[in-house]
Coordinates of C-alpha atoms in Angstrom, one line a residue:
X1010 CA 9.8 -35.1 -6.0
X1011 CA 9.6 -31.4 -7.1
X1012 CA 9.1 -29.6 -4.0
X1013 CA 8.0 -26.0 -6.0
X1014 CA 4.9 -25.0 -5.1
X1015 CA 2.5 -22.4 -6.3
X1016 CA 2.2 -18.9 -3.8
X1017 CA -0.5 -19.0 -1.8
X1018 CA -2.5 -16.4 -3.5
X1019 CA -2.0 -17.5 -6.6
X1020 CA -4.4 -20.5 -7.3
X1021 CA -7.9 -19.1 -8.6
X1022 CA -6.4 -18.3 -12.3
X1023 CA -6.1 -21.0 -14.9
X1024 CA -3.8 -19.2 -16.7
X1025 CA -0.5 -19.2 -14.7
X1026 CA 0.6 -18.8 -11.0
X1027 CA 3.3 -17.1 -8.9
X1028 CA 6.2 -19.5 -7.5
X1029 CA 9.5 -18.5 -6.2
X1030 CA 12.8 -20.5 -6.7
X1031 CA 15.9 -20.3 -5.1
X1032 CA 15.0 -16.9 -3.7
X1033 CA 13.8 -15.8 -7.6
X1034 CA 10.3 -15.1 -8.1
X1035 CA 8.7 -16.6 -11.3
X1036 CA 5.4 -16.9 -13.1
X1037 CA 4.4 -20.6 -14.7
X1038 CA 2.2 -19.9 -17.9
X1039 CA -0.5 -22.4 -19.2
X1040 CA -0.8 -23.5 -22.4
X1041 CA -4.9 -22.7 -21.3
X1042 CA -3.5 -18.9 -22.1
X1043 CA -1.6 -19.5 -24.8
X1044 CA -3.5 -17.3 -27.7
X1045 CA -4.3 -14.5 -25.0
X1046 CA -0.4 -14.1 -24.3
X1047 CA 0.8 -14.4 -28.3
X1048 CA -1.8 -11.6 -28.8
X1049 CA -0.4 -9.3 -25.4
X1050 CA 3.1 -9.7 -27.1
X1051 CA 2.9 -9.9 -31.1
X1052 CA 0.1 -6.8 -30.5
X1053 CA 2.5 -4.8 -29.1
X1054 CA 0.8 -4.3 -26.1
X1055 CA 3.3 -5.3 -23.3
X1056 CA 5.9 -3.5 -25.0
X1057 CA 4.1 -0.4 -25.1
X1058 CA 3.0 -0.9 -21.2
X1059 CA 6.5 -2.1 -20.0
X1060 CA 8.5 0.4 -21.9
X1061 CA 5.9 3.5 -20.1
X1062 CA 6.5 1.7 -17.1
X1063 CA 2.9 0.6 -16.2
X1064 CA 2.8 -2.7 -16.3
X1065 CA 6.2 -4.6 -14.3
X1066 CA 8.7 -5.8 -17.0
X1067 CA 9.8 -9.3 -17.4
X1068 CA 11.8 -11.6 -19.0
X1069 CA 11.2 -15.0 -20.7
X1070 CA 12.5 -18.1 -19.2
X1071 CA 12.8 -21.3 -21.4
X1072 CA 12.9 -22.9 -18.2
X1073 CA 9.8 -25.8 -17.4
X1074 CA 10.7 -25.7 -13.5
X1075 CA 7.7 -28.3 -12.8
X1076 CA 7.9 -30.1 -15.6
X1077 CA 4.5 -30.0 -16.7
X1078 CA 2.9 -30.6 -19.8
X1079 CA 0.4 -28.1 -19.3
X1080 CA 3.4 -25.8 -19.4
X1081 CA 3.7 -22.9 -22.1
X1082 CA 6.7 -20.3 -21.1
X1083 CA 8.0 -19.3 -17.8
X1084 CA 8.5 -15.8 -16.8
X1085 CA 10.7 -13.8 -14.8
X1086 CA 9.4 -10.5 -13.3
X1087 CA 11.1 -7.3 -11.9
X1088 CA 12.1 -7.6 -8.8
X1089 CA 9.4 -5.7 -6.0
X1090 CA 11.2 -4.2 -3.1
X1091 CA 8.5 -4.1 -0.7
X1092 CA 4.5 -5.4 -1.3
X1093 CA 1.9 -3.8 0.1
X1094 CA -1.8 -3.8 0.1
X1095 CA -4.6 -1.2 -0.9
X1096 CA -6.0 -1.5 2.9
X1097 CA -2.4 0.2 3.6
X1098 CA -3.1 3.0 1.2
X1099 CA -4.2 6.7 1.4
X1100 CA -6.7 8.0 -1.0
X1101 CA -4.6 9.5 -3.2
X1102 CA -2.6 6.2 -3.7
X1103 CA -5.6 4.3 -4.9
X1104 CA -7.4 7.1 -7.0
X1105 CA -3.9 6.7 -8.8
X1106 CA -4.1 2.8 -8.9
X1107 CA -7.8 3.6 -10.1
X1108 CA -6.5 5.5 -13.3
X1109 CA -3.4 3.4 -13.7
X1110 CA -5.8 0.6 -14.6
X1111 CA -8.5 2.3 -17.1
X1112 CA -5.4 3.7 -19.0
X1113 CA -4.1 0.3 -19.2
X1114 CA -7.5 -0.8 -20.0
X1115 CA -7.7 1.6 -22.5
X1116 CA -4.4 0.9 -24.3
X1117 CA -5.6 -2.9 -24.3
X1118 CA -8.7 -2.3 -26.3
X1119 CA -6.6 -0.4 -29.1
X1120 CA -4.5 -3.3 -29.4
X1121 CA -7.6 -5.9 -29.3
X1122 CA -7.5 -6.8 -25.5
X1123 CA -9.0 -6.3 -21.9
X1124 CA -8.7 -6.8 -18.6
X1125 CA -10.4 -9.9 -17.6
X1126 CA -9.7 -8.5 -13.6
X1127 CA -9.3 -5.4 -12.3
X1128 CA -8.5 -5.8 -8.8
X1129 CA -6.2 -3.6 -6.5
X1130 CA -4.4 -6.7 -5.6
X1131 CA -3.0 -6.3 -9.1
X1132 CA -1.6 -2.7 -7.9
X1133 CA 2.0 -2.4 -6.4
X1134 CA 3.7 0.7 -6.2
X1135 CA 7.1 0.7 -6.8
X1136 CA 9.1 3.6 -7.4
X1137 CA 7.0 5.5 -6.0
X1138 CA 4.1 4.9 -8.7
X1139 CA 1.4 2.3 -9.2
X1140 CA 2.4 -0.7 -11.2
X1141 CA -0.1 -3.6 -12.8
X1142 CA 1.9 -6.7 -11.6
X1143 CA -0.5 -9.0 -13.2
X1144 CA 0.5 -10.3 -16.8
X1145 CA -1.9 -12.6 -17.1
X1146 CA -4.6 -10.2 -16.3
X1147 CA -5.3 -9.7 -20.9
X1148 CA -7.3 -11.6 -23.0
X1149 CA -8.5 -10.7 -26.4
X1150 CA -11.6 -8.9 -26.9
X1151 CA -14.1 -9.8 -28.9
X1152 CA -16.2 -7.1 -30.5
X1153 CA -19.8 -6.4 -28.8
X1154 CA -18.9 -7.6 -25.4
X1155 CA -19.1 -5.8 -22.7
X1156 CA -15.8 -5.2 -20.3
X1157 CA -16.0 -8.4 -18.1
X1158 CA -14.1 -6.5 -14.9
X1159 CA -16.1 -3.2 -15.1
X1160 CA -18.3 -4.7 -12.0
X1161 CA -15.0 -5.3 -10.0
X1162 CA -13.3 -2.2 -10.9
X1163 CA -16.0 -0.5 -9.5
X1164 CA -16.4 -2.6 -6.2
X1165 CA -12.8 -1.9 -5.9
X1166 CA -11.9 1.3 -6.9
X1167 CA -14.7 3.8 -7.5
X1168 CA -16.6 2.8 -4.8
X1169 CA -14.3 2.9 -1.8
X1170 CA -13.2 6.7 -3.6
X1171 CA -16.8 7.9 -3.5
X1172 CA -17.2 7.0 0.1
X1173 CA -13.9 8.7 1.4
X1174 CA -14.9 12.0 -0.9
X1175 CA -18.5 12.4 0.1
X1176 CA -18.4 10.9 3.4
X1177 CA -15.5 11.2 5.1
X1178 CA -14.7 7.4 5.4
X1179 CA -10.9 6.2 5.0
X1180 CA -10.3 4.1 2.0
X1181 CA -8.1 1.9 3.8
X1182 CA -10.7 1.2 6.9
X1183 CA -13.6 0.8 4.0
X1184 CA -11.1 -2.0 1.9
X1185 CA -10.4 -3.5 5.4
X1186 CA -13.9 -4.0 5.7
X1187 CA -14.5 -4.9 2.1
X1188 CA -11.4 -6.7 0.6
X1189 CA -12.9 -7.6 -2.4
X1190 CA -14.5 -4.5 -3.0
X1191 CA -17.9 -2.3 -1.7
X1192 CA -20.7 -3.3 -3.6
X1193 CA -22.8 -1.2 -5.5
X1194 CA -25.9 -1.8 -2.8
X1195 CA -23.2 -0.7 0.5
X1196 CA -22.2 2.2 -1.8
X1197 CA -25.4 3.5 -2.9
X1198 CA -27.2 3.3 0.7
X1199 CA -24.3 5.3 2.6
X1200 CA -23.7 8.0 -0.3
X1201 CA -25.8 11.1 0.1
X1202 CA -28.8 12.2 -2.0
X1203 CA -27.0 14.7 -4.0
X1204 CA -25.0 12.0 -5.6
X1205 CA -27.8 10.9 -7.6
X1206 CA -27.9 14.2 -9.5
X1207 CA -24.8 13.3 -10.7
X1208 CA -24.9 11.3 -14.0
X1209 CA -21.3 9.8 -13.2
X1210 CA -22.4 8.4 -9.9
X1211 CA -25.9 7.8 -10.9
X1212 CA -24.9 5.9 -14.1
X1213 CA -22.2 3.1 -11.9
X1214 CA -23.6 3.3 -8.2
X1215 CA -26.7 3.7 -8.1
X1216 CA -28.8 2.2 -11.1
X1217 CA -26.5 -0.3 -10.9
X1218 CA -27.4 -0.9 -7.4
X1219 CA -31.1 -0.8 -8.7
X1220 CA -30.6 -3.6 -11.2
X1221 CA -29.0 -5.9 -8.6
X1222 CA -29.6 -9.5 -9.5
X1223 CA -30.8 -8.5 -13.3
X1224 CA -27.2 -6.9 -14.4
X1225 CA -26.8 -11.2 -14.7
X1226 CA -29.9 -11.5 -16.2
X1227 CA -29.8 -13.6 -19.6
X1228 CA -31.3 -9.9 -21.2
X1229 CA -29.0 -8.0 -20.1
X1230 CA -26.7 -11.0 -21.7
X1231 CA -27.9 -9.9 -25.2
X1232 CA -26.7 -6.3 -24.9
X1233 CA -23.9 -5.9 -27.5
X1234 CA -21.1 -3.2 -26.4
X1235 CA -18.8 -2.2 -29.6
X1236 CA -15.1 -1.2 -28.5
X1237 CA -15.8 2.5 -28.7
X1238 CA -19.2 1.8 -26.2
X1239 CA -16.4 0.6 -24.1
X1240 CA -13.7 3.2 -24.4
X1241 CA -16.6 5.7 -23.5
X1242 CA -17.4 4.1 -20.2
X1243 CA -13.8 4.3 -19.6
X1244 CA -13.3 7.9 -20.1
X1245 CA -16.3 8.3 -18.3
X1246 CA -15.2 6.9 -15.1
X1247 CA -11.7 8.6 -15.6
X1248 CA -13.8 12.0 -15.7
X1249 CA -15.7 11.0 -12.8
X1250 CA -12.5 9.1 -10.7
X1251 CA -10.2 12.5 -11.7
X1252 CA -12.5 14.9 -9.9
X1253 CA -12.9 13.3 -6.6
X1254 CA -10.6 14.9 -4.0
X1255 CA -10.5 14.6 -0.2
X1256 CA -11.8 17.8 2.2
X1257 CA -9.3 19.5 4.4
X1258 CA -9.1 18.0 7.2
X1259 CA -6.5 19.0 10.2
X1260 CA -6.1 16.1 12.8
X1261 CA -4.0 15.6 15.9
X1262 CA -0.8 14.5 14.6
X1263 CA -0.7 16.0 10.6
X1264 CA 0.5 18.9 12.3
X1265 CA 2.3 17.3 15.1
X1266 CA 6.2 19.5 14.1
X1267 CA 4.0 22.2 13.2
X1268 CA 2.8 23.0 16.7
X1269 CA 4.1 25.9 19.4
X1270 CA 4.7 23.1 21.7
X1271 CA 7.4 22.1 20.2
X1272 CA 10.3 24.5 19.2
X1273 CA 11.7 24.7 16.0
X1274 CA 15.1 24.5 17.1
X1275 CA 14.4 21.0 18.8
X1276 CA 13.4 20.2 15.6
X1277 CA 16.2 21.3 13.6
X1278 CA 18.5 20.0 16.3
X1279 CA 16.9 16.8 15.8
X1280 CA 16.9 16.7 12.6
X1281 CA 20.9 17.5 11.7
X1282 CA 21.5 14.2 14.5
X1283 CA 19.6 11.8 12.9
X1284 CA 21.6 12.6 9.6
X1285 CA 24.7 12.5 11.3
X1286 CA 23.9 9.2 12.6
X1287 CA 22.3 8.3 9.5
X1288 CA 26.1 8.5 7.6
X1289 CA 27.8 6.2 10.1
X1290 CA 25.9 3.2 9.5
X1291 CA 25.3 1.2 6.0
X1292 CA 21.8 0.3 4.8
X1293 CA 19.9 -0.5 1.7
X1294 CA 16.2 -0.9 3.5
X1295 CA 14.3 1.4 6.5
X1296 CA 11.4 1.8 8.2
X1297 CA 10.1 5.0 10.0
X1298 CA 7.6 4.1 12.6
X1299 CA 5.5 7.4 13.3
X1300 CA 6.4 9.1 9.8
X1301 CA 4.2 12.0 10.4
X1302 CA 4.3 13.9 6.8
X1303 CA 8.0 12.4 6.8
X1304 CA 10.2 15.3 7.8
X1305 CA 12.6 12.5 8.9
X1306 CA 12.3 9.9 6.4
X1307 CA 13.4 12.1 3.8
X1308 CA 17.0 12.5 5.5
X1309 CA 17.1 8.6 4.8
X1310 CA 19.7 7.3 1.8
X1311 CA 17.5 7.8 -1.6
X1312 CA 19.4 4.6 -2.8
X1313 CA 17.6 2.8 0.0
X1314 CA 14.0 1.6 -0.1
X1315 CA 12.1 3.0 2.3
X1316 CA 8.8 2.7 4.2
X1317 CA 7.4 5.2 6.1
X1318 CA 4.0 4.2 8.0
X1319 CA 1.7 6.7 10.4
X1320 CA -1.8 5.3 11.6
X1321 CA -3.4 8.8 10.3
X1322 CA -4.2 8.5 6.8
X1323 CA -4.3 12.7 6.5
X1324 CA -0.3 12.7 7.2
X1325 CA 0.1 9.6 4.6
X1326 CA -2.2 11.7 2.7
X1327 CA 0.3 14.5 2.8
X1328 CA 3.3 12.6 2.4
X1329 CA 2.3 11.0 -0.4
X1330 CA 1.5 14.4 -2.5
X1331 CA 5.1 15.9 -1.5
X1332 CA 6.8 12.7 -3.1
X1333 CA 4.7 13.1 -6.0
X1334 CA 5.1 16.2 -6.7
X1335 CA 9.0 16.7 -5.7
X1336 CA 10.0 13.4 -7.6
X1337 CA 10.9 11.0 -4.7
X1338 CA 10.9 7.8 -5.9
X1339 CA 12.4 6.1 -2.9
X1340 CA 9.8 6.1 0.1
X1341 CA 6.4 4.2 0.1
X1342 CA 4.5 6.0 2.5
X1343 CA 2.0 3.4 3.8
X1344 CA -0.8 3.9 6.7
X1345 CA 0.0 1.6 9.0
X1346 CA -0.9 1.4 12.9
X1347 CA 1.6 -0.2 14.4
X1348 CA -0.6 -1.4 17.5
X1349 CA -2.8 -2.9 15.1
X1350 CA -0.3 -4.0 11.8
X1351 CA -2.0 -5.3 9.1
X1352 CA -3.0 -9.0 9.5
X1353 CA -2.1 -12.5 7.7
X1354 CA -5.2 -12.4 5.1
X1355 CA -6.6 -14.4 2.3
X1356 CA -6.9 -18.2 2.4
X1357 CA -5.3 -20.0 5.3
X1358 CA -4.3 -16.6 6.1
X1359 CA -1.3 -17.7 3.2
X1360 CA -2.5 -15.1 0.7
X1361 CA -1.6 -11.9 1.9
X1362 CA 1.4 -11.8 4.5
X1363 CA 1.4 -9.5 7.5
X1364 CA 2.8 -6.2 7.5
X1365 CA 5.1 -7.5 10.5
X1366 CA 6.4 -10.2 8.4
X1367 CA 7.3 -8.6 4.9
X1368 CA 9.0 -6.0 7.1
X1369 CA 12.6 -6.6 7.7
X1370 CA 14.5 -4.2 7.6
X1371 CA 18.5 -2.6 8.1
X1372 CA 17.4 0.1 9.6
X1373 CA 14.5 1.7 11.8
X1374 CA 13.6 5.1 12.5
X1375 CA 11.1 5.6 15.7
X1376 CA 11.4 8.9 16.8
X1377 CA 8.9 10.8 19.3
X1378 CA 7.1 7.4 18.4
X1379 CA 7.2 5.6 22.5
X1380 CA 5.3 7.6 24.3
X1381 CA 2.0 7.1 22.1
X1382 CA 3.2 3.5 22.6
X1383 CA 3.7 3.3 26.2
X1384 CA 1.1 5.7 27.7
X1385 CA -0.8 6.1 25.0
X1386 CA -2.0 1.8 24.2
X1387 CA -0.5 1.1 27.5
X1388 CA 2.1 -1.0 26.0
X1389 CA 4.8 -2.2 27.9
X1390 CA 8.4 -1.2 27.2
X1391 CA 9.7 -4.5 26.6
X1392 CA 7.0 -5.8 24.4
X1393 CA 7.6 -3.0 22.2
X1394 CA 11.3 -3.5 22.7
X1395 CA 10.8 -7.0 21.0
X1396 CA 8.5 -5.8 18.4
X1397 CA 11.0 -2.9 17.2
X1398 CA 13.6 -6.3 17.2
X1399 CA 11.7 -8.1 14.8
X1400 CA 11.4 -5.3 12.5
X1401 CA 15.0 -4.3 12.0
X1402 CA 18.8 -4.4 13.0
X1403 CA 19.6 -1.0 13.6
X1404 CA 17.3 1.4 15.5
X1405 CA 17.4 5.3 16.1
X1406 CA 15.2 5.6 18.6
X1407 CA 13.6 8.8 20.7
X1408 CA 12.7 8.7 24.7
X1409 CA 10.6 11.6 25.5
X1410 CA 10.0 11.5 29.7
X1411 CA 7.3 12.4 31.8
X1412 CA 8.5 16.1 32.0
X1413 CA 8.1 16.4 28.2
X1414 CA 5.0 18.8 26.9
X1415 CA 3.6 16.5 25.1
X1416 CA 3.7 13.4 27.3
X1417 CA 2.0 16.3 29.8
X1418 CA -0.8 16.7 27.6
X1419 CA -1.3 13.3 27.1
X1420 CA -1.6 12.6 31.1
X1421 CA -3.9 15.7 31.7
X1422 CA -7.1 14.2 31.5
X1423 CA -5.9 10.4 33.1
X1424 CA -4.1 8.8 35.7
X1425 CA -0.8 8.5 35.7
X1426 CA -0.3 4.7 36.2
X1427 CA 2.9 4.3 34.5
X1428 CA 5.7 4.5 37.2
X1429 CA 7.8 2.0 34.8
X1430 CA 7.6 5.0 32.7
X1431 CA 11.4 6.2 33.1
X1432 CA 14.6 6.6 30.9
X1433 CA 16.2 3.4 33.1
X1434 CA 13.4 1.2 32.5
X1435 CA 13.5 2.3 28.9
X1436 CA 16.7 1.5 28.6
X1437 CA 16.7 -1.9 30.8
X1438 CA 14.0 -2.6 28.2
X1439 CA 15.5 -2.4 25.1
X1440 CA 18.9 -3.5 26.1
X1441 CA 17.6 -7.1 26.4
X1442 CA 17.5 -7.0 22.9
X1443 CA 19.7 -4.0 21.5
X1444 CA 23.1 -2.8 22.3
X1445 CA 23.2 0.7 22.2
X1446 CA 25.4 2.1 20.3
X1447 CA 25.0 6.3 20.6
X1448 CA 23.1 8.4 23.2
X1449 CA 22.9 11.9 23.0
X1450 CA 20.4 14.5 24.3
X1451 CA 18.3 16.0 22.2
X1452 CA 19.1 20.4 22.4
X1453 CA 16.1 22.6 23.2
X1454 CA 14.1 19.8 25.0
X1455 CA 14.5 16.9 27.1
X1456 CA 14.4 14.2 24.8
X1457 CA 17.2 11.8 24.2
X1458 CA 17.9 10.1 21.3
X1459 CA 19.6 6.5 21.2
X1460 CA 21.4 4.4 18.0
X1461 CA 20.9 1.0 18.8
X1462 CA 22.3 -2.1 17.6
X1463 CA 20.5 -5.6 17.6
X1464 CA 22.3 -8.4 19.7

């Protein structure tokens, strides 16, 4: 008996699924989409997406793994270092998903196709841009109908953007909330009055909320949309998309190295040990725990892939910008809190893996990162010990004691109840599941920094 089986989340489309096969990942296509995909290639179109790099590349595979009649080609996609989801990303990352998929929605109509779906769960970034991952995601378009995904696209994308730039609300808490999207009737309630005097916002929140149950009406049915009608709408949600930005904001831990309280010359001192460290041991994936704006994660190998998570979305935020605009292609800044990791989702909580799961890694970073841990969600040390031993194999790892400024601010206004609290215990802690390797005090402060080795 063949034991393949489809991935989890990849049942609902009649055109294909996701499998993976002796480690490989693959894609089964139906002979159901067999017109759709002759157009996508004789058109033109996937060469022109794959070769711009906005659409992930693969390769045909004469290859019937399930023997199935229903069987049409097989196909082999680029390889994805690490997946994440859009209730992971900052605001920036999914204004760029956003206008990743109108351009490719764009490009499809000049080549007689559309996106059937425009979800974020089509999104991965990889090299530090967004990638559409879906392949089966084009049909052909047939003249004077309207753009079948333009409700979805909205739910997911311009909605959850509107709310962060007018209100203040984190993209990632709103798709948590709404994994399929924020309806136009959420959207329209929350956003302020001014909105509505602008057309943009009027035109696909709104009056769209207004219509409700008659956008499905059998009139609006009979509304013929010519391809230009629908280029239009997507320029128009480009313009509108393109000028939303996110206020200033300043929070507790954005500017965490930037504060008095800590010197500069701890930092710098800091920073040239890690490096060191860094060059002794051999990696090809790493996590940093507590990336901040990720002064650290950028002394990590650019050969490797990297992850670098923070709970607040402002320092993701900022993170994200510097890659952008300095070219690193290497780290996926993701906002992660590692108290609360992102959850098994999706159906039979199979669809979507945990962020605990998909993360295993050569090498950790989690520096000034135990004290929020320990006295900060009252975690113990050995619980967090074993978590940090899930996620990795090696682990540079920061203490920072009682007598620290920062672990004195954080005990001003409580009680201190954490006697366990102490370099000894620390180390009795993570011992039980690390050998460590290198210990070395940290100049200008009273910090020590460990290299640890997983039994």
């Amino acid at each position: 008996m063949n034991s393949l089986k489809p991935h989890p989340a990849s049942f609902r489309d009649p055109s294909g699924f996701v499998y993976k096969k002796d480690g490989a990942v693959y894609r089964f296509v139906s002979q159901y989409y067999k017109e759709h995909f002759k157009q996508f290639i004789d058109s033109g179109l996937y060469k022109e997406l794959s070769s711009k790099g906005l659409i992930l590349s693969f390769e045909q595979i004469a290859e019937n793994h399930f023997n199935d009649s229903k069987w049409l080609t097989t196909l082999q996609p680029k390889y994805i270092p690490f997946l994440s989801y859009a209730t992971e990303w900052c605001f920036e990352q999914l204004k760029d998903a956003a206008l990743l998929t109108l351009q490719i929605c764009r490009r499809a109509l000049h080549k007689g196709m559309i996106l059937k779906d425009a979800t974020h769960l089509n999104i991965q970034f990889v090299n530090g841009a967004p990638v559409h991952i879906d392949s089966l995601s084009f049909e052909q378009y047939t003249e004077g109908e309207s753009w079948p995904a333009y409700r979805q696209f909205c739910e997911c994308f311009l909605n959850p953007l509107l709310l962060a730039s007018y209100c203040n609300m984190e993209v990632h808490k709103i798709l948590t909330a709404y994994k399929e999207g924020v309806p136009a009737s959420v959207t329209s309630g929350i956003l302020p009055f001014k909105t509505k005097l602008k057309p943009a916002i009027l035109l696909h929140v709104h009056l769209q909320a207004k219509l409700g149950a008659k956008t499905n009406s059998q009139e609006s049915k009979k509304r013929k949309l010519t391809s230009k009608d629908l280029l239009n709408i997507i320029e128009h949600l480009e313009s509108c998309i393109k000028a939303l930005h996110l206020k200033e904001t300043k929070s507790t831990w954005n500017n965490y190295y930037d504060e008095t309280i800590l010197s500069t010359n701890y930092l710098t001192a800091k920073r040239e040990l890690v490096a060191s460290w860094l060059t002794t041991i051999h990696y090809s994936t790493a996590v940093d725990l507590g990336a901040n704006k990720g002064e650290f994660s950028e002394l990590l190998d650019k050969n490797a892939s990297v992850i670098a998570t923070d709970f607040d979305s402002n320092c993701i935020q900022s993170l994200y910008s510097s890659l952008k605009k300095n070219s690193i292609t290497s780290i996926l800044p993701l906002v992660i809190d590692i108290t609360q990791p992102t959850p098994a989702t999706g159906w039979n909580n199979e669809e979507q893996q945990s962020f605990i799961r998909r993360t295993q890694c050569d090498v950790a970073l989690a520096l000034a990162l135990v004290h929020h841990l320990a006295i900060g969600k009252n975690v113990p040390l050995l619980q967090i010990a074993e978590l940090f031993s899930s996620l990795c194999t090696k682990l540079i790892i920061e203490f920072v004691p009682k007598e620290d400024p920062k672990v004195a601010q954080m005990l001003q206004h409580r009680k201190d109840i954490f006697d366990n609290y102490t370099i000894s215990e620390f180390e009795n802690a993570f011992t039980t599941h690390f050998v460590v390797v290198k210990k070395e005090g940290v100049p200008h402060s009273d910090r020590t920094l460990y290299l640890m080795e997983k039994k």
